[in-house]
Short mmCIF file of C-alpha atoms in Angstrom, two decimals:
data_model
loop_
_atom_site.label_atom_id
_atom_site.label_comp_id
_atom_site.label_asym_id
_atom_site.label_seq_id
_atom_site.Cartn_x
_atom_site.Cartn_y
_atom_site.Cartn_z
CA ARG B 1 134.59 172.65 44.39
CA ILE B 2 137.83 174.45 44.44
CA ASP B 3 139.30 176.96 41.92
CA PHE B 4 142.90 178.10 41.79
CA TYR B 5 144.19 181.28 40.43
CA TYR B 6 147.52 183.26 40.17
CA ALA B 7 148.33 186.90 39.67
CA ALA B 8 151.88 187.84 38.45
CA ASP B 9 151.57 191.33 40.37
CA ALA B 10 150.14 190.99 43.85
CA SER B 11 150.07 194.72 44.18
CA ASN B 12 147.58 195.01 41.35
CA PRO B 13 146.24 191.43 40.79
CA ASP B 14 144.87 190.22 37.50
CA TRP B 15 143.63 186.77 38.37
CA THR B 16 144.26 183.86 35.89
CA GLN B 17 142.68 180.56 36.64
CA ILE B 18 144.97 177.71 37.00
CA GLY B 19 143.48 174.64 35.02
CA ASN B 20 139.82 173.63 35.51
CA ARG B 21 137.71 173.58 38.56
CA ARG B 22 138.24 170.55 40.75
CA LEU B 23 135.85 168.58 42.56
CA CYS B 24 136.81 167.64 46.13
CA PRO B 25 137.35 164.05 46.66
CA GLY B 26 135.17 163.70 49.86
CA GLY B 27 134.74 165.03 53.46
CA GLY B 28 137.29 165.54 56.08
CA GLN B 29 140.76 166.96 55.51
CA GLN B 30 141.89 166.84 51.94
CA THR B 31 145.08 168.00 50.01
CA MET B 32 144.21 169.76 46.88
CA THR B 33 147.14 170.74 44.36
CA ALA B 34 147.63 172.69 41.24
CA LEU B 35 150.73 172.85 39.13
CA PHE B 36 151.75 175.70 37.09
CA THR B 37 154.86 177.75 35.90
CA LEU B 38 155.48 181.02 37.76
CA PRO B 39 155.32 183.97 35.29
CA GLN B 40 157.76 186.96 35.51
CA GLY B 41 157.00 189.17 38.57
CA ALA B 42 158.71 190.01 41.82
CA LEU B 43 155.51 189.93 43.99
CA GLN B 44 153.15 187.34 43.00
CA ALA B 45 149.99 185.88 44.49
CA VAL B 46 147.90 182.65 44.35
CA ARG B 47 144.36 182.30 45.38
CA ALA B 48 142.10 179.30 46.23
CA ASN B 49 138.25 179.59 46.22
CA PHE B 50 136.53 176.68 47.98
CA VAL B 51 132.78 176.48 47.21
CA VAL B 52 130.34 174.17 48.88
CA GLY B 53 126.91 173.62 47.30
CA SER B 54 125.55 175.63 44.43
CA GLY B 55 127.53 178.72 45.10
CA SER B 56 129.56 180.26 42.18
CA SER B 57 132.97 181.43 42.69
CA GLY B 58 134.65 184.07 40.52
CA MET B 59 138.18 185.14 40.22
CA ASN B 60 137.75 188.63 41.65
CA SER B 61 135.08 187.95 44.16
CA CYS B 62 134.72 186.08 47.51
CA THR B 63 131.96 183.63 47.92
CA SER B 64 129.31 184.04 50.67
CA GLY B 65 128.14 180.61 51.56
CA SER B 66 128.45 179.51 55.26
CA TRP B 67 131.25 176.99 54.40
CA ASP B 68 132.87 178.84 51.41
CA ASP B 69 136.29 180.25 51.82
CA THR B 70 138.75 182.35 49.74
CA ASP B 71 142.45 182.54 50.67
CA ASP B 72 145.22 184.43 48.99
CA LEU B 73 148.93 184.02 49.53
CA VAL B 74 151.53 186.63 48.37
CA ILE B 75 155.05 185.42 47.44
CA SER B 76 158.12 187.37 46.97
CA VAL B 77 160.03 185.88 44.06
CA GLN B 78 163.75 186.46 43.59
CA PRO B 79 165.07 186.31 39.89
CA ASN B 80 167.15 183.38 38.89
CA PRO B 81 170.39 184.75 37.36
CA SER B 82 171.12 181.57 35.57
CA ILE B 83 168.14 182.09 33.27
CA GLN B 84 168.28 185.93 32.92
CA GLY B 85 168.95 187.17 29.38
#
């Protein structure tokens, strides 16, 4: 299973789950995606929690199974002047 999260402030992340937990389609290399609209914030983060077996992931914790993995990616976002108020 895989869970995706985002945080509008990577310096002080308050993780919000993106959609529902997804089941992986099978073994081997897979591409999993989640679409969402970026919130306001200059330094944002996304997180993916990959859980194998009966482990339970959580938005603020890493999982501990031998095949489990948690990865975060921090993104610097520039404001778009065409949509600024």
